[in-house]
Coordinates of C-alpha atoms and ligand atoms in Angstrom, one line a residue:
A1 CA -79.2 33.0 -39.8
G2 CA -81.4 30.1 -38.8
W3 CA -81.9 26.9 -40.8
S4 CA -85.2 27.1 -42.6
V5 CA -87.4 24.1 -43.0
C6 CA -88.3 23.1 -46.5
F7 CA -91.9 22.7 -47.4
R8 CA -91.6 21.7 -51.0
R9 CA -90.4 18.4 -52.3
N10 CA -88.4 18.5 -55.5
F11 CA -86.5 15.2 -56.3
I12 CA -83.6 14.7 -58.6
T13 CA -84.6 14.8 -62.2
S14 CA -81.2 14.8 -63.7
P15 CA -77.6 14.6 -62.4
S16 CA -77.3 18.3 -62.4
R17 CA -80.6 18.9 -60.5
L18 CA -80.2 18.1 -56.8
Q19 CA -83.2 17.5 -54.6
S20 CA -84.1 20.5 -52.4
C21 CA -85.3 18.7 -49.3
M22 CA -83.7 15.9 -47.3
S23 CA -84.2 13.7 -44.2
A24 CA -82.2 14.4 -41.1
W25 CA -82.3 13.8 -37.3
V26 CA -82.8 17.2 -35.8
I27 CA -83.3 18.8 -32.4
D28 CA -85.5 21.9 -32.0
Q29 CA -84.6 22.3 -28.3
Y30 CA -81.9 21.0 -25.9
G31 CA -82.6 18.0 -23.7
T32 CA -82.5 14.3 -23.3
N33 CA -82.9 11.7 -26.0
G34 CA -86.6 12.6 -26.5
V35 CA -85.7 15.8 -28.3
L36 CA -84.2 13.9 -31.3
K37 CA -86.7 14.1 -34.1
F38 CA -86.7 12.6 -37.6
A39 CA -87.6 15.3 -40.2
E40 CA -88.1 14.7 -43.9
E41 CA -88.4 18.3 -45.0
I42 CA -85.1 19.8 -44.1
T43 CA -83.5 22.2 -46.7
V44 CA -80.6 20.5 -48.4
P45 CA -77.3 22.4 -47.6
T46 CA -76.3 23.4 -51.1
V47 CA -72.9 24.8 -52.1
N48 CA -73.0 28.5 -51.2
S49 CA -69.3 29.4 -51.6
P50 CA -66.7 28.6 -54.2
S51 CA -64.7 26.5 -51.8
E52 CA -67.5 24.2 -50.6
V53 CA -68.1 20.6 -51.3
M54 CA -71.5 18.9 -50.9
I55 CA -71.4 15.3 -49.7
K56 CA -74.1 12.6 -49.8
V57 CA -73.7 11.0 -46.4
H58 CA -73.4 7.2 -46.5
A59 CA -72.4 6.8 -42.8
A60 CA -72.0 9.0 -39.7
S61 CA -70.7 8.2 -36.3
L62 CA -71.4 9.5 -32.8
N63 CA -69.0 11.1 -30.3
P64 CA -69.5 12.0 -26.6
L65 CA -69.8 15.6 -27.9
D66 CA -73.1 14.7 -29.6
I67 CA -74.6 13.7 -26.3
S68 CA -73.3 16.9 -24.7
M69 CA -74.5 19.1 -27.5
R70 CA -78.0 17.5 -27.5
G71 CA -78.2 18.7 -23.9
G72 CA -77.0 22.3 -24.8
Y73 CA -73.3 22.0 -23.9
G74 CA -71.3 24.6 -25.7
A75 CA -74.4 26.4 -27.0
K76 CA -73.2 29.9 -26.4
F77 CA -69.7 29.4 -27.9
L78 CA -71.0 27.4 -30.9
K79 CA -73.8 29.9 -31.6
L80 CA -71.2 32.7 -31.8
R81 CA -69.1 30.6 -34.2
R82 CA -72.2 30.0 -36.4
D83 CA -73.5 33.5 -36.3
P84 CA -71.4 36.3 -34.7
M85 CA -74.4 38.6 -34.7
S86 CA -76.3 36.2 -32.3
V87 CA -74.1 37.6 -29.5
M88 CA -76.4 40.7 -29.6
D89 CA -79.5 38.7 -28.9
N90 CA -79.4 36.3 -25.9
N91 CA -82.9 34.9 -26.6
N92 CA -82.7 33.9 -30.3
D93 CA -82.7 30.2 -31.1
S94 CA -81.2 30.5 -34.6
E95 CA -79.3 27.2 -34.3
F96 CA -82.5 25.2 -34.6
P97 CA -83.3 22.8 -36.2
L98 CA -79.9 21.6 -35.3
I99 CA -78.4 18.5 -36.9
L100 CA -75.9 16.5 -34.7
G101 CA -73.3 14.0 -35.9
R102 CA -69.6 14.9 -36.4
D103 CA -68.2 12.2 -38.7
V104 CA -69.1 11.6 -42.4
S105 CA -68.1 9.1 -45.0
G106 CA -69.9 9.6 -48.3
V107 CA -69.7 10.7 -51.9
V108 CA -69.2 14.2 -53.4
V109 CA -72.3 15.4 -55.3
D110 CA -71.5 19.0 -55.9
C111 CA -68.4 21.3 -55.8
G112 CA -67.9 25.1 -55.7
S113 CA -66.2 26.8 -58.6
E114 CA -62.8 27.0 -56.8
V115 CA -62.7 23.4 -55.5
T116 CA -59.5 21.8 -56.9
H117 CA -59.1 18.5 -55.0
F118 CA -62.6 16.9 -55.5
V119 CA -65.1 16.2 -58.2
P120 CA -68.6 14.8 -58.0
G121 CA -68.4 11.0 -57.5
D122 CA -65.3 11.1 -55.2
E123 CA -65.6 8.9 -52.1
V124 CA -64.6 11.2 -49.2
W125 CA -64.5 11.4 -45.4
A126 CA -64.5 14.3 -43.0
A127 CA -65.0 15.5 -39.5
V128 CA -67.8 18.1 -39.4
P129 CA -66.9 21.0 -37.1
P130 CA -69.4 21.3 -34.2
W131 CA -70.4 24.8 -35.3
K132 CA -71.7 23.4 -38.7
Q133 CA -74.8 21.3 -39.4
G134 CA -73.9 17.7 -38.7
S135 CA -73.9 14.4 -40.6
L136 CA -77.0 12.7 -39.2
A137 CA -78.6 13.8 -42.5
E138 CA -78.7 12.8 -46.1
F139 CA -76.3 15.6 -47.1
V140 CA -73.7 17.7 -45.5
T141 CA -71.7 20.6 -47.0
L142 CA -68.2 21.5 -45.9
T143 CA -65.3 23.6 -47.1
E144 CA -62.7 21.7 -49.3
Y145 CA -60.0 22.1 -46.6
E146 CA -62.1 20.0 -44.1
V147 CA -62.6 17.1 -46.5
S148 CA -60.3 14.2 -47.6
Q149 CA -60.3 11.2 -50.0
K150 CA -61.7 8.2 -48.0
P151 CA -59.3 5.3 -47.6
K152 CA -60.0 2.9 -50.5
L153 CA -59.9 -0.3 -48.5
L154 CA -62.5 0.8 -45.9
S155 CA -66.3 0.6 -46.3
H156 CA -68.2 3.8 -45.6
T157 CA -69.3 2.4 -42.2
E158 CA -65.7 1.7 -41.2
A159 CA -64.5 5.1 -42.5
A160 CA -67.1 7.0 -40.6
S161 CA -65.6 5.8 -37.3
I162 CA -62.4 7.7 -37.8
P163 CA -62.4 11.4 -38.8
Y164 CA -63.4 13.2 -35.6
V165 CA -61.2 11.2 -33.3
A166 CA -58.3 11.3 -35.8
N167 CA -58.5 15.1 -36.2
T168 CA -58.7 15.4 -32.4
A169 CA -55.8 12.9 -31.7
L170 CA -53.6 14.5 -34.4
S171 CA -54.2 18.0 -33.1
A172 CA -53.5 17.0 -29.5
L173 CA -50.5 14.8 -30.2
V174 CA -48.9 17.1 -32.8
N175 CA -49.8 20.6 -31.9
A176 CA -50.0 20.2 -28.2
G177 CA -47.8 17.1 -27.6
G178 CA -45.0 18.0 -30.1
L179 CA -45.0 14.5 -31.6
C180 CA -45.0 13.7 -35.3
R181 CA -44.2 10.8 -37.6
D182 CA -40.5 11.5 -37.7
S183 CA -40.0 12.3 -34.0
S184 CA -41.9 9.6 -32.1
S185 CA -39.6 6.6 -32.3
N186 CA -38.4 5.8 -28.8
K187 CA -40.8 8.3 -27.2
R188 CA -42.7 6.9 -24.3
V189 CA -46.4 7.9 -24.4
L190 CA -49.2 7.2 -21.8
I191 CA -52.8 7.2 -23.1
T192 CA -55.5 7.3 -20.4
G193 CA -59.0 6.1 -21.5
G194 CA -57.4 4.0 -24.3
S195 CA -60.5 1.9 -25.0
G196 CA -62.7 4.7 -26.4
G197 CA -62.8 6.3 -29.8
V198 CA -59.8 8.7 -29.3
G199 CA -57.8 6.0 -27.5
T200 CA -58.2 3.1 -30.0
F201 CA -57.1 5.5 -32.8
S202 CA -54.2 7.1 -30.9
I203 CA -52.7 3.8 -29.9
Q204 CA -52.5 2.7 -33.5
L205 CA -51.2 6.0 -34.8
L206 CA -48.5 6.2 -32.2
K207 CA -47.4 2.6 -32.9
A208 CA -47.3 3.4 -36.6
W209 CA -45.0 6.3 -35.7
G210 CA -42.8 4.0 -33.7
A211 CA -43.6 5.3 -30.2
H212 CA -43.7 3.1 -27.0
V213 CA -47.3 3.1 -25.9
T214 CA -48.7 2.5 -22.4
V215 CA -52.5 2.5 -22.0
T216 CA -54.9 2.6 -19.1
C217 CA -58.3 0.9 -19.5
S218 CA -60.7 -1.5 -17.8
Q219 CA -59.6 -5.1 -17.4
N220 CA -62.1 -6.4 -19.9
A221 CA -60.6 -4.1 -22.6
E222 CA -57.1 -5.4 -22.3
G223 CA -57.4 -7.9 -25.1
L224 CA -58.6 -5.2 -27.5
I225 CA -55.9 -2.7 -26.5
R226 CA -53.1 -5.3 -26.8
G227 CA -54.5 -6.3 -30.2
L228 CA -54.2 -2.7 -31.3
G229 CA -50.5 -2.8 -30.5
A230 CA -50.2 -1.3 -27.0
D231 CA -46.9 -2.2 -25.3
E232 CA -48.1 -2.0 -21.7
V233 CA -51.6 -2.0 -20.4
V234 CA -52.7 -1.0 -16.9
D235 CA -56.2 -1.8 -15.5
Y236 CA -57.2 1.5 -14.0
T237 CA -59.7 -0.2 -11.7
A238 CA -56.9 -2.2 -9.9
E239 CA -56.1 -0.9 -6.5
D240 CA -52.4 -0.5 -7.3
A241 CA -52.9 1.0 -10.8
H242 CA -51.1 4.3 -9.9
E243 CA -48.2 2.3 -8.2
Q244 CA -47.9 0.1 -11.3
L245 CA -47.6 3.3 -13.5
G246 CA -45.2 4.9 -11.0
M247 CA -42.8 2.0 -11.2
M248 CA -42.5 2.3 -15.0
E249 CA -39.9 4.4 -16.8
K250 CA -41.2 8.0 -17.0
F251 CA -43.1 9.3 -20.0
D252 CA -42.4 11.9 -22.6
V253 CA -46.1 12.6 -23.4
I254 CA -49.4 11.8 -21.6
L255 CA -52.6 12.0 -23.7
D256 CA -55.4 12.2 -21.2
S257 CA -58.8 11.5 -22.5
V258 CA -60.3 10.9 -19.0
G259 CA -59.8 14.2 -17.2
G260 CA -61.1 14.9 -13.7
E261 CA -58.5 13.8 -11.1
T262 CA -56.1 12.4 -13.7
E263 CA -53.8 15.4 -13.8
H264 CA -53.3 15.3 -10.1
W265 CA -51.7 11.8 -10.1
A266 CA -50.4 11.6 -13.7
M267 CA -48.2 14.7 -13.8
G268 CA -45.5 13.0 -11.7
L269 CA -45.2 10.2 -14.3
L270 CA -43.6 12.6 -16.8
K271 CA -39.9 13.0 -17.3
P272 CA -39.0 16.2 -15.4
W273 CA -37.1 19.1 -17.1
S274 CA -36.9 17.4 -20.4
G275 CA -39.7 19.0 -22.5
A276 CA -42.3 16.3 -21.5
K277 CA -45.9 17.3 -22.1
Y278 CA -49.3 16.5 -20.4
V279 CA -52.1 17.0 -22.9
T280 CA -55.7 16.7 -21.7
L281 CA -58.7 16.6 -24.0
V282 CA -61.1 17.3 -21.1
T283 CA -61.1 21.1 -20.8
P284 CA -63.5 23.6 -19.2
L285 CA -63.7 26.0 -22.1
L286 CA -67.3 25.2 -23.2
F287 CA -68.5 24.6 -19.7
N288 CA -67.2 28.0 -18.6
T289 CA -68.7 29.9 -21.5
D290 CA -72.1 28.1 -20.9
S291 CA -72.1 29.0 -17.2
M292 CA -70.3 32.4 -17.1
G293 CA -71.2 33.8 -20.5
L294 CA -68.8 34.3 -23.4
L295 CA -66.5 36.9 -22.0
G296 CA -66.4 35.7 -18.4
G297 CA -66.0 32.1 -19.5
M298 CA -63.2 32.8 -21.9
F299 CA -61.4 35.0 -19.3
Q300 CA -61.8 32.3 -16.6
T301 CA -60.6 29.6 -19.1
G302 CA -57.5 31.6 -20.0
Y303 CA -56.7 32.2 -16.4
T304 CA -57.1 28.5 -15.5
L305 CA -54.9 27.4 -18.3
H306 CA -52.2 30.0 -17.6
S307 CA -52.0 29.2 -13.9
K308 CA -51.9 25.4 -14.4
A309 CA -49.3 25.7 -17.1
T310 CA -47.1 28.1 -15.0
Q311 CA -47.4 26.0 -11.9
N312 CA -46.3 22.8 -13.7
I313 CA -43.4 24.3 -15.6
V314 CA -42.1 26.0 -12.5
S315 CA -42.5 23.0 -10.1
S316 CA -41.6 20.0 -12.2
G317 CA -40.5 21.3 -15.6
V318 CA -43.3 19.7 -17.6
F319 CA -45.7 21.4 -20.0
Y320 CA -49.4 21.4 -19.2
R321 CA -51.5 21.7 -22.4
W322 CA -55.1 21.4 -23.7
G323 CA -55.9 19.4 -26.8
F324 CA -58.8 20.3 -29.1
Y325 CA -60.4 18.9 -32.2
A326 CA -59.4 20.9 -35.3
P327 CA -60.8 20.4 -38.8
D328 CA -58.0 19.3 -41.1
G329 CA -58.6 17.5 -44.4
P330 CA -54.9 17.2 -45.3
A331 CA -54.2 15.5 -41.9
L332 CA -56.9 13.0 -42.8
D333 CA -55.1 12.4 -46.1
E334 CA -52.1 11.1 -44.1
V335 CA -54.4 8.9 -41.9
S336 CA -55.9 7.6 -45.1
K337 CA -52.5 6.3 -46.3
L338 CA -51.9 4.6 -42.9
M339 CA -55.3 2.9 -43.1
D340 CA -54.8 1.7 -46.7
A341 CA -51.5 0.3 -45.6
G342 CA -53.2 -1.6 -42.8
K343 CA -51.3 0.2 -40.1
I344 CA -54.5 1.6 -38.5
L345 CA -57.7 -0.4 -38.3
P346 CA -61.2 0.9 -37.7
V347 CA -62.7 -0.2 -34.4
V348 CA -66.5 -0.3 -34.9
E349 CA -68.2 -1.5 -31.8
A350 CA -71.8 -1.0 -32.8
Q351 CA -73.8 -0.1 -36.0
F352 CA -77.3 1.3 -36.2
P353 CA -79.5 2.0 -39.3
F354 CA -80.6 5.6 -39.9
T355 CA -84.0 4.8 -38.4
Q356 CA -82.4 4.0 -35.0
V357 CA -80.4 7.2 -34.2
P358 CA -82.0 7.5 -30.7
Q359 CA -80.9 4.0 -30.0
A360 CA -77.4 4.8 -31.1
F361 CA -77.4 7.8 -28.7
Q362 CA -78.6 5.5 -25.9
K363 CA -75.8 3.1 -26.6
L364 CA -73.2 5.9 -26.4
E365 CA -74.8 7.4 -23.3
Q366 CA -74.3 4.1 -21.5
G367 CA -70.6 4.7 -21.6
H368 CA -67.9 2.0 -21.6
A369 CA -67.2 2.5 -25.3
R370 CA -64.9 0.0 -27.0
G371 CA -64.2 1.9 -30.2
K372 CA -67.0 3.7 -32.1
T373 CA -70.7 3.7 -32.6
V374 CA -71.6 4.2 -36.3
V375 CA -74.9 5.1 -38.0
R376 CA -75.5 3.8 -41.6
V377 CA -77.3 6.7 -43.4
A378 CA -77.6 5.5 -47.0
Ligands
NDP401 P1 -65.4 7.4 -25.5 O1 -66.6 7.6 -24.8 O2 -65.3 6.8 -26.9 O3 -64.3 6.6 -24.6 C1 -64.1 6.8 -23.3 C2 -63.3 5.6 -22.8 O4 -62.7 5.8 -21.5 C3 -64.3 4.4 -22.6 O5 -63.7 3.3 -23.3 C4 -64.2 4.1 -21.1 O6 -64.4 2.7 -20.8 C5 -62.9 4.6 -20.7 N1 -62.7 5.1 -19.3 C6 -63.7 5.7 -18.5 N2 -63.1 6.0 -17.3 C7 -61.8 5.7 -17.4 C8 -60.7 5.9 -16.5 N3 -60.8 6.4 -15.3 N4 -59.5 5.4 -16.9 C9 -59.3 4.9 -18.2 N5 -60.3 4.7 -19.0 C10 -61.5 5.1 -18.7 O7 -64.7 8.9 -25.6 P2 -63.7 9.5 -26.7 O8 -62.5 8.6 -26.8 O9 -64.4 9.8 -28.0 O10 -63.3 10.9 -26.0 C11 -62.6 10.8 -24.8 C12 -62.8 12.2 -24.1 O11 -62.2 13.2 -24.9 C13 -64.2 12.6 -23.9 O12 -64.3 13.2 -22.6 C14 -64.5 13.6 -25.0 O13 -65.5 14.5 -24.6 C15 -63.1 14.2 -25.1 N6 -62.9 14.9 -26.4 C16 -62.4 16.2 -26.4 C17 -62.2 16.8 -27.6 C18 -61.7 18.2 -27.6 O14 -61.7 18.8 -28.7 N7 -61.2 18.7 -26.5 C19 -62.5 16.1 -28.9 C20 -62.9 14.7 -28.7 C21 -63.1 14.1 -27.5 P3 -64.7 2.1 -19.4 O15 -65.7 3.1 -18.7 O16 -65.4 0.8 -19.6 O17 -63.4 2.0 -18.7

């Protein structure tokens, strides 16, 4: 079902009566930054199932996915996740008005009858799945399992910089990379693209877990990356960057957040025949379903993954895997503890007020992120 626009204003009259309309940045079509529109009459996403939690958004942050989704990336796949019946109708635009924004830090305002871990007034954080309405809005509603208590020592602005990259890094490193808190000490991990959102979080998580961390980044990010605890830093723009990496002791896990040609030169940096894993976050799944349709795209994606995985295990005994964001509130609970213990720090590069969401998109689109871009909503 599409998201209806609210034509009636009905503001809060008592704590139990929530307003029915809210402000949000929406898109009604895919395109460049001009499609972002500020709307004041969007229906508030109220609690509709017993396990849902409604959150008043205090801060949101942007991810490269927001730029891609604004342009229509993943539209076919995500539309199917939102509304399985839409697969019958190629022309419907039921996803509009679509709200982008994947991270939220805010306060619980309402809970379904079966919610056990949260009550109104709790300060929480979460990563909003891309198939749900996003956090560039006054309110967002999620299932309890996707939400977590916000770290106490962080402001909402700081907290909003973490959930999406944390859920992505944990899913990639744990599920695909086979690492965890108790198995990482003395493991050698290479992170490519270390200066962005995923990289700055992953470096700190892996150091907290006791791993040895090598990072590739631009020369001018080296100070930031070393400050986050990286053991070795290689400037990927240096002519001899691959030679420098090749001379190092081989790695147990590579987390690749750059993609492209990386897998061609990086696979040989892994320890052969010892369970080493190459995990890339840059996968063709959504590109394929956009360009070939759902069935063709999924078939092609499965075939590509199977052939790359087989080729690498047969030729060099290393596992080739894809990493994906996965919503996971309990995983954020663990991150929360590390942040309150000061073991992981937020890296907020830029902040924008809610009135300047298009400027925040512009900033992200320029690339060269050094941590995260956050939007203060409340
Ligand atoms: P960011 O935009 O925050 O960071 C990217 C970083 O990579 C920048 O700091 C950039 O800085 C650096 N960089 C660019 N080129 C290279 C290179 N060749 N070698 C080393 N560093 C480089 O992105 P995120 O960290 O949020 O995400 C990283 C990637 O992971 C994106 O492609 C994103 O789409 C993907 N992703 C995938 C997910 C999934 O579910 N599969 C989930 C989340 C993210 P500079 O250019 O100055 O060097």
